[in-house]
Amino acid sequence: MAILHTAPSTSATRQLFALVDVNNFYVSCERVFNPRLEHRPVVVLSNNDGCAVARSAEVKALGVTMGMPWFQMQDLARKHGIIALSSNYTLYGDMSNRAMTILRDYSPHIEVYSIDESFLDLNGLAGHWDSMTAMGQSIRHRLRQWTGLPVCVGIAPSKTLAKLANHVAKKRTEFDSVCDFAAMTESELDTLFATIDVGEVWGVGGRISARLRAMGVKTVKALRDASPAWLRAHFGVVMERTGNELRGISCMKMEEVSSPKKQIMSSRSFGTMVTTLDELAEAVATYVARASEKLRQQGSVCGAIHVFIRTNPFRERDLQYSNGIVIPLPNPSNDSTMLTKAALFGLGQIFREGYLYKKAGVMLMALTDAKKRQGTLFDDGAGDVRAANLMGVVDALNRQYGRDAVQLGAAGIQGSWATCADNRTPKYTTSWDEVPNVWAR
């Protein structure tokens, strides 16, 4: 059992954060452009329409879990009229950018935590509003009016508490989608935290929550009141920090600029089985283009590329094969042409005839800052400049005219391997050909 101690008042801290989270983000994006989906059971499916990656509240009420395969929902879908949509990541990404742009009007310091969540630093902003709850309601109404997206807002003296406050704002109607822990008394917080399961705390996963419950720590209040020394001894320094955050001691700073990734992967399952080297080469070249674009965006170069292919392990009647290879580069690079050449060489080494391939992918490894790239003895740098200029033009054209407007010939033209998306809605906000038409009678 945890050793208890007196928790310090959360009002003593000067830190204040807000977490703004879009409700059922993918489904909400779809409903913005198709109001007929409101109050209907809607599920958004993963690549190749495989499994649920987003569920409306109506679908959740039917017992559909995250990641449930679509084929397992068929009976439910027929009985309850579940509407299944293919993932439309272009639309979701653009709607996310629009929401984040609006949030920057409320705070100069914003951390984009995920496609549908952002932390706002509210320090020094209290004097501009009657209350932080009023600010949260303003955020909520403006996002709804300007983008059509419904959001909940959690406000608290630490990021972990802000996450928890957002959870409360979603689950408890009395808060009207905005919950401010900093405006609540110690007694009110004690009562509230005693009703919330410890597994709802940010960073407390299934295994840790099971261990905590076995030790008698079953609620958020019990975890908050546990001794820091006890938490460190049994769970390590990360859980000790979580306990401090629950007590209103801010231990996690805002990360306004994302740290460069140490690895970048691009991989997809195919819409149909692939048997030939040429088809696999087109897919791999396309994935290299995706990954190298991200590599250039974060200002990095890679020193090696990992290529892998595999059959479908769920088709037990088929011959199974899975293999990968790492190709070191002579010089670190972010040039798509060089990376594609290395990836296709590696693919040729691992490809085997006679198999039905379901997936391929690439991983860029050994990433370093492009500005600190070490040159070779006989390299005058002219080639690097030409490659950088070429890639800059390609990226600019693709940003202006859409993904794959300009691509390497090795990527082919939308082969049979392309991801299946039979129920994808239009790219309403990013493609002129798919902009909604409104006709006056």
Short mmCIF file of C-alpha atoms in Angstrom, two decimals:
data_model
loop_
_atom_site.label_atom_id
_atom_site.label_comp_id
_atom_site.label_asym_id
_atom_site.label_seq_id
_atom_site.Cartn_x
_atom_site.Cartn_y
_atom_site.Cartn_z
CA MET A 1 0.00 0.00 0.00
CA ALA A 2 1.26 3.48 -0.86
CA ILE A 3 2.60 5.76 1.84
CA LEU A 4 0.41 8.85 1.90
CA HIS A 5 1.50 12.43 2.34
CA THR A 6 -0.21 15.79 2.24
CA ALA A 7 -0.58 17.12 -1.29
CA PRO A 8 0.42 20.75 -1.84
CA SER A 9 -2.17 23.18 -3.07
CA THR A 10 -2.35 23.33 -6.86
CA SER A 11 -3.17 27.00 -6.63
CA ALA A 12 0.33 27.71 -5.36
CA THR A 13 1.89 27.16 -8.77
CA ARG A 14 2.13 29.85 -11.40
CA GLN A 15 2.08 27.40 -14.30
CA LEU A 16 -1.14 26.94 -16.25
CA PHE A 17 -1.80 24.77 -19.29
CA ALA A 18 -4.76 23.97 -21.50
CA LEU A 19 -5.23 20.81 -23.54
CA VAL A 20 -7.58 21.22 -26.50
CA ASP A 21 -8.73 17.94 -28.03
CA VAL A 22 -11.10 17.42 -30.98
CA ASN A 23 -13.82 14.89 -30.20
CA ASN A 24 -13.68 11.75 -32.40
CA PHE A 25 -11.47 13.70 -34.79
CA TYR A 26 -11.65 11.66 -38.01
CA VAL A 27 -15.40 11.17 -37.69
CA SER A 28 -15.90 14.85 -36.86
CA CYS A 29 -13.97 15.90 -39.99
CA GLU A 30 -16.25 13.74 -42.10
CA ARG A 31 -19.37 15.17 -40.46
CA VAL A 32 -18.31 18.75 -41.19
CA PHE A 33 -18.81 18.13 -44.92
CA ASN A 34 -21.64 15.63 -44.66
CA PRO A 35 -24.10 16.73 -41.96
CA ARG A 36 -26.23 13.65 -42.71
CA LEU A 37 -23.65 11.69 -40.71
CA GLU A 38 -24.57 13.54 -37.51
CA HIS A 39 -26.04 11.23 -34.85
CA ARG A 40 -25.40 8.24 -37.11
CA PRO A 41 -23.05 5.36 -36.22
CA VAL A 42 -19.87 6.07 -38.21
CA VAL A 43 -16.55 4.25 -38.26
CA VAL A 44 -13.39 5.29 -40.12
CA LEU A 45 -11.25 2.40 -41.28
CA SER A 46 -7.49 2.00 -41.56
CA ASN A 47 -5.50 1.52 -44.75
CA ASN A 48 -7.09 -1.05 -47.07
CA ASP A 49 -10.29 -0.65 -45.04
CA GLY A 50 -8.94 -3.12 -42.52
CA CYS A 51 -9.95 -2.07 -39.00
CA ALA A 52 -11.51 0.75 -37.00
CA VAL A 53 -9.22 3.72 -36.33
CA ALA A 54 -11.99 6.15 -35.35
CA ARG A 55 -15.49 5.61 -33.98
CA SER A 56 -18.42 7.90 -33.38
CA ALA A 57 -20.04 7.88 -29.97
CA GLU A 58 -22.91 5.89 -31.46
CA VAL A 59 -20.51 3.17 -32.66
CA LYS A 60 -18.72 3.05 -29.29
CA ALA A 61 -22.09 2.48 -27.63
CA LEU A 62 -22.55 -0.62 -29.80
CA GLY A 63 -19.39 -2.15 -28.33
CA VAL A 64 -17.08 -1.60 -31.31
CA THR A 65 -13.53 -1.33 -29.98
CA MET A 66 -10.58 0.55 -31.43
CA GLY A 67 -8.77 -1.66 -33.92
CA MET A 68 -11.66 -4.08 -34.45
CA PRO A 69 -11.43 -5.56 -37.98
CA TRP A 70 -14.18 -4.45 -40.33
CA PHE A 71 -15.15 -8.00 -41.26
CA GLN A 72 -15.98 -8.67 -37.60
CA MET A 73 -18.46 -5.78 -37.59
CA GLN A 74 -20.51 -6.95 -40.55
CA ASP A 75 -23.45 -8.27 -38.53
CA LEU A 76 -23.50 -5.17 -36.33
CA ALA A 77 -23.21 -2.93 -39.39
CA ARG A 78 -26.23 -4.53 -41.05
CA LYS A 79 -28.29 -4.50 -37.87
CA HIS A 80 -27.54 -0.93 -36.79
CA GLY A 81 -26.70 0.76 -40.09
CA ILE A 82 -23.06 1.48 -39.32
CA ILE A 83 -21.52 3.71 -42.00
CA ALA A 84 -17.92 2.74 -42.84
CA LEU A 85 -15.58 5.29 -44.44
CA SER A 86 -12.04 4.88 -45.73
CA SER A 87 -9.36 7.03 -44.11
CA ASN A 88 -8.98 10.43 -45.76
CA TYR A 89 -5.68 11.56 -44.23
CA THR A 90 -5.28 14.50 -46.60
CA LEU A 91 -8.54 15.98 -45.31
CA TYR A 92 -7.74 15.21 -41.68
CA GLY A 93 -4.28 16.78 -41.92
CA ASP A 94 -5.62 19.98 -43.44
CA MET A 95 -8.43 20.29 -40.88
CA SER A 96 -5.88 19.79 -38.11
CA ASN A 97 -3.70 22.59 -39.48
CA ARG A 98 -6.71 24.92 -39.57
CA ALA A 99 -7.59 24.14 -35.96
CA MET A 100 -4.01 24.66 -34.76
CA THR A 101 -3.84 28.02 -36.57
CA ILE A 102 -6.91 29.19 -34.65
CA LEU A 103 -5.42 28.05 -31.34
CA ARG A 104 -2.32 30.19 -31.94
CA ASP A 105 -4.59 33.25 -31.66
CA TYR A 106 -5.15 32.33 -28.02
CA SER A 107 -1.58 31.64 -26.94
CA PRO A 108 1.81 32.43 -28.49
CA HIS A 109 3.13 29.14 -27.06
CA ILE A 110 1.46 26.01 -28.42
CA GLU A 111 2.62 22.41 -28.53
CA VAL A 112 0.97 20.26 -31.19
CA TYR A 113 0.85 16.95 -29.34
CA SER A 114 -0.97 14.96 -32.02
CA ILE A 115 -3.17 15.51 -35.07
CA ASP A 116 -6.15 16.32 -32.84
CA GLU A 117 -4.56 17.56 -29.58
CA SER A 118 -2.58 20.63 -28.58
CA PHE A 119 -1.23 22.04 -25.34
CA LEU A 120 -1.46 25.80 -24.81
CA ASP A 121 0.72 27.70 -22.35
CA LEU A 122 -1.67 30.03 -20.52
CA ASN A 123 0.86 31.76 -18.29
CA GLY A 124 0.23 35.50 -18.13
CA LEU A 125 -3.07 35.29 -20.02
CA ALA A 126 -5.48 35.23 -17.07
CA GLY A 127 -5.82 39.03 -17.00
CA HIS A 128 -7.30 39.04 -20.51
CA TRP A 129 -10.32 36.91 -19.56
CA ASP A 130 -13.00 36.92 -16.87
CA SER A 131 -11.87 33.35 -16.15
CA MET A 132 -9.93 30.58 -17.82
CA THR A 133 -13.21 28.72 -18.23
CA ALA A 134 -14.46 31.67 -20.29
CA MET A 135 -11.35 31.40 -22.43
CA GLY A 136 -11.94 27.67 -22.87
CA GLN A 137 -15.52 28.29 -23.96
CA SER A 138 -14.31 30.92 -26.42
CA ILE A 139 -11.87 28.38 -27.91
CA ARG A 140 -14.62 25.81 -28.12
CA HIS A 141 -17.15 28.09 -29.83
CA ARG A 142 -14.66 29.62 -32.28
CA LEU A 143 -13.36 26.24 -33.43
CA ARG A 144 -16.92 25.02 -33.88
CA GLN A 145 -17.94 28.13 -35.82
CA TRP A 146 -14.84 28.45 -38.00
CA THR A 147 -14.07 24.78 -38.71
CA GLY A 148 -17.16 22.84 -37.62
CA LEU A 149 -15.08 20.71 -35.25
CA PRO A 150 -16.30 19.99 -31.69
CA VAL A 151 -13.63 20.18 -29.00
CA CYS A 152 -13.19 19.79 -25.26
CA VAL A 153 -10.78 21.88 -23.18
CA GLY A 154 -8.96 20.87 -20.01
CA ILE A 155 -7.15 23.51 -17.94
CA ALA A 156 -4.76 22.81 -15.05
CA PRO A 157 -1.39 23.69 -13.46
CA SER A 158 0.44 20.81 -15.18
CA LYS A 159 0.25 18.99 -18.51
CA THR A 160 -0.76 15.70 -16.87
CA LEU A 161 -3.57 17.43 -14.98
CA ALA A 162 -4.64 19.27 -18.16
CA LYS A 163 -4.94 15.88 -19.90
CA LEU A 164 -7.05 14.60 -17.01
CA ALA A 165 -9.17 17.76 -17.01
CA ASN A 166 -9.85 17.24 -20.71
CA HIS A 167 -10.98 13.69 -19.94
CA VAL A 168 -13.39 15.02 -17.32
CA ALA A 169 -14.66 17.68 -19.75
CA LYS A 170 -15.52 14.92 -22.22
CA LYS A 171 -17.12 12.49 -19.82
CA ARG A 172 -19.08 14.78 -17.49
CA THR A 173 -21.79 16.92 -19.02
CA GLU A 174 -21.97 19.31 -16.06
CA PHE A 175 -18.69 20.92 -17.19
CA ASP A 176 -20.10 21.81 -20.63
CA SER A 177 -16.95 20.56 -22.41
CA VAL A 178 -14.56 22.84 -20.45
CA CYS A 179 -13.01 21.77 -17.15
CA ASP A 180 -10.65 24.04 -15.17
CA PHE A 181 -8.96 22.26 -12.26
CA ALA A 182 -7.23 25.48 -11.21
CA ALA A 183 -10.62 27.02 -10.42
CA MET A 184 -11.67 24.13 -8.15
CA THR A 185 -11.07 23.85 -4.41
CA GLU A 186 -8.95 21.11 -2.82
CA SER A 187 -12.11 19.50 -1.49
CA GLU A 188 -13.73 19.49 -4.93
CA LEU A 189 -10.61 17.97 -6.50
CA ASP A 190 -10.38 15.30 -3.80
CA THR A 191 -13.98 14.29 -4.40
CA LEU A 192 -13.55 14.25 -8.17
CA PHE A 193 -10.20 12.40 -8.23
CA ALA A 194 -11.57 9.73 -5.90
CA THR A 195 -14.11 8.79 -8.60
CA ILE A 196 -11.65 8.48 -11.52
CA ASP A 197 -9.84 5.21 -12.19
CA VAL A 198 -6.04 5.40 -12.01
CA GLY A 199 -5.82 4.03 -15.56
CA GLU A 200 -7.13 7.36 -16.90
CA VAL A 201 -3.90 9.16 -15.94
CA TRP A 202 -1.69 10.11 -18.88
CA GLY A 203 1.22 7.68 -19.10
CA VAL A 204 -0.30 5.02 -16.85
CA GLY A 205 -0.75 2.05 -19.18
CA GLY A 206 -2.55 -1.22 -18.69
CA ARG A 207 0.29 -3.07 -16.98
CA ILE A 208 1.18 -0.24 -14.61
CA SER A 209 -2.46 0.43 -13.72
CA ALA A 210 -2.94 -3.29 -12.91
CA ARG A 211 0.12 -3.21 -10.60
CA LEU A 212 -1.09 -0.02 -8.93
CA ARG A 213 -4.54 -1.48 -8.27
CA ALA A 214 -2.97 -4.62 -6.80
CA MET A 215 -1.05 -2.35 -4.41
CA GLY A 216 -4.22 -0.53 -3.39
CA VAL A 217 -3.77 2.54 -5.63
CA LYS A 218 -7.03 2.40 -7.55
CA THR A 219 -7.97 6.05 -8.12
CA VAL A 220 -6.35 9.23 -9.31
CA LYS A 221 -6.56 10.58 -5.75
CA ALA A 222 -4.66 7.59 -4.38
CA LEU A 223 -1.92 8.01 -6.99
CA ARG A 224 -1.71 11.75 -6.36
CA ASP A 225 -1.35 11.18 -2.61
CA ALA A 226 1.24 8.42 -2.91
CA SER A 227 4.71 9.26 -1.59
CA PRO A 228 7.19 10.28 -4.34
CA ALA A 229 9.79 7.98 -2.74
CA TRP A 230 7.34 5.06 -2.84
CA LEU A 231 6.50 5.70 -6.49
CA ARG A 232 10.17 5.92 -7.45
CA ALA A 233 11.05 2.74 -5.55
CA HIS A 234 8.28 0.67 -7.16
CA PHE A 235 7.83 2.25 -10.60
CA GLY A 236 10.82 4.49 -11.33
CA VAL A 237 11.43 8.18 -11.82
CA VAL A 238 8.82 8.60 -14.57
CA MET A 239 5.99 7.57 -12.25
CA GLU A 240 7.41 9.81 -9.51
CA ARG A 241 7.18 12.69 -11.99
CA THR A 242 3.60 11.72 -12.81
CA GLY A 243 2.73 11.87 -9.10
CA ASN A 244 4.25 15.34 -8.84
CA GLU A 245 2.32 16.48 -11.91
CA LEU A 246 -0.92 15.28 -10.32
CA ARG A 247 -0.09 17.42 -7.29
CA GLY A 248 0.13 20.47 -9.54
CA ILE A 249 3.94 20.56 -9.72
CA SER A 250 4.75 21.14 -13.39
CA CYS A 251 7.57 18.80 -14.44
CA MET A 252 7.04 18.75 -18.22
CA LYS A 253 7.86 21.80 -20.28
CA MET A 254 6.16 22.90 -23.46
CA GLU A 255 7.78 21.48 -26.59
CA GLU A 256 6.94 24.08 -29.21
CA VAL A 257 9.34 22.60 -31.74
CA SER A 258 9.22 18.85 -32.21
CA SER A 259 12.53 17.07 -31.76
CA PRO A 260 13.90 15.60 -34.99
CA LYS A 261 12.98 11.95 -35.38
CA LYS A 262 15.78 9.43 -35.05
CA GLN A 263 14.18 7.14 -37.61
CA ILE A 264 11.59 7.71 -40.32
CA MET A 265 9.43 4.86 -41.63
CA SER A 266 7.06 4.67 -44.56
CA SER A 267 5.08 1.48 -45.06
CA ARG A 268 1.69 0.34 -46.31
CA SER A 269 -0.18 -2.87 -46.93
CA PHE A 270 -1.10 -3.41 -50.57
CA GLY A 271 -4.65 -3.24 -51.92
CA THR A 272 -4.08 -6.57 -53.70
CA MET A 273 -1.43 -9.26 -53.52
CA VAL A 274 1.78 -8.38 -55.36
CA THR A 275 3.93 -11.00 -57.09
CA THR A 276 6.45 -9.19 -59.31
CA LEU A 277 9.65 -7.30 -58.56
CA ASP A 278 8.52 -4.39 -60.74
CA GLU A 279 5.38 -3.82 -58.65
CA LEU A 280 7.33 -4.04 -55.41
CA ALA A 281 9.89 -1.59 -56.82
CA GLU A 282 7.16 0.96 -57.60
CA ALA A 283 5.80 0.67 -54.05
CA VAL A 284 9.24 0.95 -52.44
CA ALA A 285 10.14 3.97 -54.58
CA THR A 286 6.89 5.66 -53.52
CA TYR A 287 7.60 4.99 -49.84
CA VAL A 288 11.14 6.36 -50.21
CA ALA A 289 9.68 9.57 -51.67
CA ARG A 290 7.34 9.93 -48.68
CA ALA A 291 10.08 9.28 -46.13
CA SER A 292 12.73 11.46 -47.77
CA GLU A 293 10.31 14.39 -47.94
CA LYS A 294 9.84 14.15 -44.16
CA LEU A 295 13.61 13.81 -43.81
CA ARG A 296 14.18 17.09 -45.63
CA GLN A 297 11.41 18.82 -43.68
CA GLN A 298 13.22 18.19 -40.41
CA GLY A 299 16.58 19.20 -41.91
CA SER A 300 18.25 15.78 -41.62
CA VAL A 301 20.17 13.34 -43.74
CA CYS A 302 20.28 9.57 -43.34
CA GLY A 303 23.27 7.23 -43.33
CA ALA A 304 21.46 3.96 -44.07
CA ILE A 305 18.14 2.68 -45.38
CA HIS A 306 16.29 -0.45 -44.30
CA VAL A 307 14.01 -2.14 -46.86
CA PHE A 308 11.61 -4.95 -45.96
CA ILE A 309 8.94 -7.05 -47.65
CA ARG A 310 6.54 -9.68 -46.34
CA THR A 311 3.64 -11.91 -47.26
CA ASN A 312 0.33 -12.01 -45.40
CA PRO A 313 0.80 -14.03 -42.16
CA PHE A 314 -2.97 -14.36 -41.78
CA ARG A 315 -3.28 -16.34 -45.02
CA GLU A 316 -1.94 -19.57 -43.61
CA ARG A 317 -2.62 -21.45 -46.83
CA ASP A 318 -0.04 -19.30 -48.66
CA LEU A 319 3.71 -19.79 -48.66
CA GLN A 320 5.17 -17.35 -46.11
CA TYR A 321 8.23 -15.17 -46.57
CA SER A 322 9.53 -12.11 -44.75
CA ASN A 323 12.89 -10.43 -45.16
CA GLY A 324 14.68 -7.12 -44.85
CA ILE A 325 18.08 -5.61 -45.52
CA VAL A 326 19.99 -2.51 -44.41
CA ILE A 327 21.89 -0.64 -47.12
CA PRO A 328 24.57 1.77 -45.80
CA LEU A 329 25.03 4.92 -47.87
CA PRO A 330 28.53 6.04 -48.93
CA ASN A 331 27.61 9.57 -47.81
CA PRO A 332 24.65 10.66 -45.65
CA SER A 333 21.94 12.11 -47.90
CA ASN A 334 18.33 13.27 -48.17
CA ASP A 335 18.31 13.11 -51.98
CA SER A 336 15.34 11.00 -53.10
CA THR A 337 17.16 9.78 -56.19
CA MET A 338 20.10 8.43 -54.20
CA LEU A 339 17.88 6.92 -51.50
CA THR A 340 15.65 5.28 -54.12
CA LYS A 341 18.66 3.77 -55.90
CA ALA A 342 19.92 2.29 -52.61
CA ALA A 343 16.47 1.00 -51.65
CA LEU A 344 15.88 -0.70 -55.00
CA PHE A 345 19.30 -2.33 -54.82
CA GLY A 346 18.37 -3.73 -51.41
CA LEU A 347 14.97 -4.87 -52.68
CA GLY A 348 16.67 -6.84 -55.44
CA GLN A 349 18.74 -8.66 -52.84
CA ILE A 350 15.78 -9.88 -50.78
CA PHE A 351 13.10 -10.44 -53.43
CA ARG A 352 12.12 -14.05 -54.08
CA GLU A 353 9.85 -15.37 -56.83
CA GLY A 354 6.77 -17.42 -56.08
CA TYR A 355 5.32 -15.48 -53.14
CA LEU A 356 2.21 -13.32 -52.71
CA TYR A 357 3.49 -10.14 -51.11
CA LYS A 358 1.15 -8.08 -48.94
CA LYS A 359 3.39 -5.35 -47.51
CA ALA A 360 6.63 -3.48 -48.09
CA GLY A 361 8.29 -0.54 -46.44
CA VAL A 362 11.43 1.49 -45.85
CA MET A 363 13.05 2.96 -42.77
CA LEU A 364 15.58 5.78 -42.91
CA MET A 365 18.22 5.24 -40.25
CA ALA A 366 21.32 6.90 -38.76
CA LEU A 367 19.78 10.37 -39.07
CA THR A 368 21.95 13.43 -38.50
CA ASP A 369 21.66 17.18 -38.93
CA ALA A 370 22.12 18.06 -42.61
CA LYS A 371 24.13 21.16 -41.64
CA LYS A 372 26.68 19.00 -39.83
CA ARG A 373 27.13 16.43 -42.58
CA GLN A 374 30.76 15.48 -43.02
CA GLY A 375 32.06 15.73 -46.57
CA THR A 376 34.48 13.39 -48.32
CA LEU A 377 38.08 14.12 -49.29
CA PHE A 378 37.40 14.54 -53.03
CA ASP A 379 33.91 16.07 -52.84
CA ASP A 380 33.67 19.79 -53.67
CA GLY A 381 30.03 19.93 -52.58
CA ALA A 382 28.70 20.96 -56.00
CA GLY A 383 26.71 17.74 -56.39
CA ASP A 384 25.09 18.21 -52.99
CA VAL A 385 24.04 21.74 -53.91
CA ARG A 386 22.48 20.57 -57.19
CA ALA A 387 20.64 17.74 -55.44
CA ALA A 388 19.40 20.08 -52.71
CA ASN A 389 18.12 22.56 -55.30
CA LEU A 390 16.37 19.80 -57.25
CA MET A 391 14.71 18.35 -54.17
CA GLY A 392 13.68 21.84 -53.07
CA VAL A 393 11.88 22.41 -56.38
CA VAL A 394 10.20 18.98 -56.22
CA ASP A 395 8.97 19.59 -52.67
CA ALA A 396 7.69 23.05 -53.56
CA LEU A 397 5.75 21.75 -56.58
CA ASN A 398 4.21 18.94 -54.57
CA ARG A 399 3.16 21.37 -51.84
CA GLN A 400 1.54 23.65 -54.41
CA TYR A 401 -0.08 21.10 -56.72
CA GLY A 402 -0.59 18.12 -54.41
CA ARG A 403 1.27 15.00 -53.37
CA ASP A 404 3.00 13.14 -56.24
CA ALA A 405 2.45 15.96 -58.73
CA VAL A 406 6.16 15.44 -59.42
CA GLN A 407 7.75 12.09 -58.64
CA LEU A 408 10.50 9.77 -59.79
CA GLY A 409 9.71 7.47 -62.71
CA ALA A 410 10.58 4.48 -60.54
CA ALA A 411 7.39 5.07 -58.55
CA GLY A 412 5.22 4.26 -61.57
CA ILE A 413 1.63 5.42 -61.98
CA GLN A 414 -0.72 4.17 -59.23
CA GLY A 415 -0.10 0.46 -59.64
CA SER A 416 -2.35 -2.35 -58.49
CA TRP A 417 -0.39 -2.40 -55.23
CA ALA A 418 -1.92 0.93 -54.14
CA THR A 419 -3.81 0.99 -50.86
CA CYS A 420 -7.51 0.16 -51.15
CA ALA A 421 -9.86 2.98 -50.13
CA ASP A 422 -13.22 2.15 -51.66
CA ASN A 423 -15.18 4.44 -49.33
CA ARG A 424 -12.93 7.49 -49.18
CA THR A 425 -14.71 10.81 -49.15
CA PRO A 426 -13.46 13.73 -51.30
CA LYS A 427 -10.46 15.85 -50.35
CA TYR A 428 -12.82 18.75 -49.79
CA THR A 429 -10.27 21.35 -48.70
CA THR A 430 -7.13 20.56 -50.71
CA SER A 431 -8.22 19.50 -54.22
CA TRP A 432 -10.01 21.79 -56.67
CA ASP A 433 -11.44 18.74 -58.42
CA GLU A 434 -13.08 17.58 -55.19
CA VAL A 435 -14.40 20.86 -53.78
CA PRO A 436 -18.10 20.51 -52.83
CA ASN A 437 -20.55 22.00 -55.32
CA VAL A 438 -23.55 24.02 -54.12
CA TRP A 439 -26.33 24.51 -56.66
CA ALA A 440 -28.99 27.17 -56.24
CA ARG A 441 -32.49 26.30 -57.36
#
